[in-house]
Structure formats: C-alpha cells, structure tokens
Amino acid sequence: MPGEGDRVNVSEWTQVIVWIALVLVLGVVEVFTLDFIFLMLAAGAAGGLIAALLGAPWWLSAIIAAVLALLLLAVVRPRVLHALSRGADPHRTGVEGLVGMAGTVALAFTPSAPGQVRLANGETWSARFAPGAVDRTPPLGTRVVVESIEGSTAVVRIEQKAAQ
C-alpha cells in the first residue's frame, strides 16, 4: 500500500485520492444518467485505484483504468442492457406506434386530396392514401390502416377486410 514503511510518499496518496474522487464523481453522474456508461467508467477508475493502492505508477494505473473501462463498455454493458431489456414492453410508442394502427375515414378524401382519419387510439390525423393504395374515394367510416407517418400526415391504405 502507498505510504507503508518509514517514509510517506505524498504523490502516491495524491494518486489514490484522485482515483477515489474520480470513482465517486463518475458514480454520481451514473445515478443521474442511468445508461451504464459512467458506471463502466467508474469501474475502470476503480481498477486504476486498485493499481495505485498496489503501488503502480500513475501512468500504469491510467492504462489499467482505460483498458478496463473500454473492455467493460464493449463487453459487459451490451450484455447488461440486453438482460435489462428482456422484460421491456415490446410495444412501440410515439409516431412509431401509429404504424399498423387501424382507423376510419373521418373526412372524405381522394387519392389526390388529403382528408382525415380517426385512429383506434382516438386521435384524428390528416391523412392521404399511400401511392397506389386506392383508385376511388372511400365513403366515411371506411376502415384504413396506417402505413407510415410523414410529418403530421398519416399515410394510409384501405384495410384488407374492408376492401373485400
């Protein structure tokens, strides 16, 4: 350990204090970000701290910390994220969640002029037909399915069951 023996080496203890501070700061940042990047960096810094406590020079402690942090980021973090996402809700949210959603024509529209659709979630969106999706004007209440969202417009096609 640094400082053992008759003489206390101040630079060794300074190195230990710096590593402890770095581990603590990175740990606190991780608490606020919760993305496991700073946790892996803190673990790397802990490796540097252990090396410093064992008497390694500062440059070797820094190399150990960097290599350990990179290994943890490349190997451990992806596995931790994968393990944590196993139980995650597989449903898409936001605009991505609208793709594939059913709806009905709320304001008549033609293949060339936009109208409106009321989606299954209760939202009303301006809408237009996907290219080649329809060659006629569907009546109000016709069932449609969202193919994509372009800006604030839902691109829809007539639902297969309704088209038959």
Coordinates of C-alpha atoms in Angstrom, one line a residue:
M1 CA 0.0 0.0 0.0
P2 CA 1.1 3.5 -0.6
G3 CA 2.9 5.1 2.3
E4 CA 3.9 1.8 4.0
G5 CA 7.3 1.9 5.7
D6 CA 9.1 4.7 7.2
R7 CA 8.5 7.4 4.6
V8 CA 5.1 8.5 3.3
N9 CA 5.1 9.2 -0.5
V10 CA 2.7 12.1 -1.0
S11 CA 2.4 11.6 -4.7
E12 CA 1.2 8.0 -4.2
W13 CA -1.5 9.2 -1.8
T14 CA -2.5 12.0 -4.2
Q15 CA -2.9 9.4 -6.9
V16 CA -5.2 7.3 -4.7
I17 CA -7.2 10.4 -3.7
V18 CA -7.6 11.4 -7.4
W19 CA -8.8 7.8 -8.2
I20 CA -11.3 7.8 -5.3
A21 CA -12.6 11.2 -6.4
L22 CA -13.0 10.0 -10.0
V23 CA -14.8 6.8 -9.0
L24 CA -17.2 8.9 -6.8
V25 CA -17.8 11.6 -9.5
L26 CA -18.4 9.0 -12.2
G27 CA -20.7 7.1 -9.9
V28 CA -22.8 10.2 -9.1
V29 CA -23.1 11.0 -12.9
E30 CA -24.3 7.4 -13.5
V31 CA -27.0 7.9 -10.9
F32 CA -28.4 10.8 -13.0
T33 CA -27.9 9.2 -16.5
L34 CA -28.7 5.6 -15.8
D35 CA -27.2 4.4 -19.1
F36 CA -24.4 2.3 -17.7
I37 CA -21.7 4.3 -19.5
F38 CA -20.5 6.1 -16.4
L39 CA -20.8 3.0 -14.3
M40 CA -18.3 1.2 -16.6
L41 CA -16.0 4.2 -16.5
A42 CA -16.3 4.3 -12.7
A43 CA -15.4 0.6 -12.6
G44 CA -12.4 1.3 -14.8
A45 CA -11.4 4.1 -12.4
A46 CA -11.8 1.6 -9.6
G47 CA -9.3 -0.6 -11.4
G48 CA -6.9 2.3 -11.6
L49 CA -7.5 2.9 -7.8
I50 CA -6.6 -0.7 -7.0
A51 CA -3.5 -0.5 -9.2
A52 CA -2.5 2.7 -7.3
L53 CA -3.1 1.1 -4.0
L54 CA -0.8 -1.8 -5.0
G55 CA 1.9 0.8 -5.8
A56 CA 1.7 1.1 -9.6
P57 CA 3.0 4.3 -11.1
W58 CA 0.3 6.8 -12.2
W59 CA 0.8 6.0 -15.9
L60 CA 0.3 2.3 -15.4
S61 CA -2.8 3.0 -13.2
A62 CA -4.2 5.2 -16.0
I63 CA -3.6 2.5 -18.7
I64 CA -5.2 -0.2 -16.5
A65 CA -8.2 2.1 -15.9
A66 CA -8.6 2.9 -19.6
V67 CA -8.3 -0.7 -20.8
L68 CA -10.7 -2.0 -18.1
A69 CA -13.2 0.8 -18.9
L70 CA -13.1 0.0 -22.6
L71 CA -13.5 -3.7 -22.0
L72 CA -16.4 -3.1 -19.8
L73 CA -18.0 -0.8 -22.3
A74 CA -17.5 -3.2 -25.2
V75 CA -18.3 -6.5 -23.4
V76 CA -20.3 -6.0 -20.2
R77 CA -22.5 -3.0 -21.0
P78 CA -24.2 -4.5 -24.1
R79 CA -25.0 -7.7 -22.1
V80 CA -26.4 -5.8 -19.2
L81 CA -28.6 -3.7 -21.5
H82 CA -29.8 -6.8 -23.2
A83 CA -30.6 -8.5 -20.0
L84 CA -32.5 -5.5 -18.7
S85 CA -34.5 -5.1 -21.9
R86 CA -35.8 -8.7 -22.0
G87 CA -38.8 -7.7 -19.9
A88 CA -39.3 -4.4 -21.6
D89 CA -42.6 -3.5 -23.2
P90 CA -42.3 -4.6 -26.9
H91 CA -44.9 -2.1 -28.0
R92 CA -43.7 0.9 -30.0
T93 CA -44.6 4.3 -28.7
G94 CA -45.0 7.8 -30.3
V95 CA -45.2 8.1 -34.0
E96 CA -43.7 4.6 -34.5
G97 CA -46.7 3.2 -32.5
L98 CA -49.1 4.5 -35.1
V99 CA -47.8 2.4 -37.9
G100 CA -50.1 -0.5 -38.4
M101 CA -52.9 1.0 -36.4
A102 CA -56.4 0.8 -37.7
G103 CA -58.7 3.8 -38.2
T104 CA -61.7 5.1 -40.0
V105 CA -62.1 7.8 -42.6
A106 CA -63.5 10.8 -40.7
L107 CA -63.3 13.4 -43.5
A108 CA -63.6 12.2 -47.1
F109 CA -60.5 12.3 -49.2
T110 CA -59.4 11.2 -52.6
P111 CA -56.2 9.6 -53.9
S112 CA -55.1 13.2 -54.8
A113 CA -56.6 15.3 -52.0
P114 CA -55.9 14.7 -48.3
G115 CA -58.6 14.2 -45.7
Q116 CA -58.7 13.0 -42.1
V117 CA -58.8 9.6 -40.3
R118 CA -59.8 8.8 -36.7
L119 CA -57.3 6.2 -35.4
A120 CA -58.1 3.4 -32.9
N121 CA -56.4 5.4 -30.1
G122 CA -58.9 8.2 -30.6
E123 CA -56.6 10.7 -32.3
T124 CA -57.6 12.4 -35.5
W125 CA -54.9 12.8 -38.1
S126 CA -54.7 14.5 -41.5
A127 CA -54.3 11.6 -44.0
R128 CA -53.6 10.7 -47.5
F129 CA -53.5 7.4 -49.3
A130 CA -50.3 5.5 -50.0
P131 CA -49.4 5.6 -53.6
G132 CA -51.5 3.0 -55.5
A133 CA -53.5 2.2 -52.4
V134 CA -56.9 3.2 -53.8
D135 CA -58.3 4.4 -57.1
R136 CA -61.6 5.7 -55.7
T137 CA -63.0 7.9 -53.0
P138 CA -63.9 5.7 -50.0
P139 CA -67.0 6.6 -48.0
L140 CA -66.9 8.0 -44.5
G141 CA -66.3 5.2 -41.9
T142 CA -64.2 3.1 -44.3
R143 CA -61.6 1.2 -42.3
V144 CA -58.0 2.1 -43.0
V145 CA -54.5 1.1 -41.7
V146 CA -51.6 3.5 -41.2
E147 CA -48.6 2.6 -43.3
S148 CA -46.4 5.4 -42.3
I149 CA -46.3 8.9 -40.8
E150 CA -44.9 11.8 -42.9
G151 CA -44.6 14.9 -40.9
S152 CA -48.1 15.4 -39.5
T153 CA -49.9 13.3 -42.1
A154 CA -50.8 9.7 -41.8
V155 CA -50.2 7.7 -45.0
V156 CA -53.0 5.1 -45.1
R157 CA -54.4 2.2 -47.2
I158 CA -57.8 0.6 -47.0
E159 CA -57.9 -2.3 -44.6
Q160 CA -57.9 -5.6 -46.4
K161 CA -61.1 -6.9 -44.7
A162 CA -62.9 -3.7 -45.6
A163 CA -61.7 -3.7 -49.2
Q164 CA -63.1 -7.2 -50.0

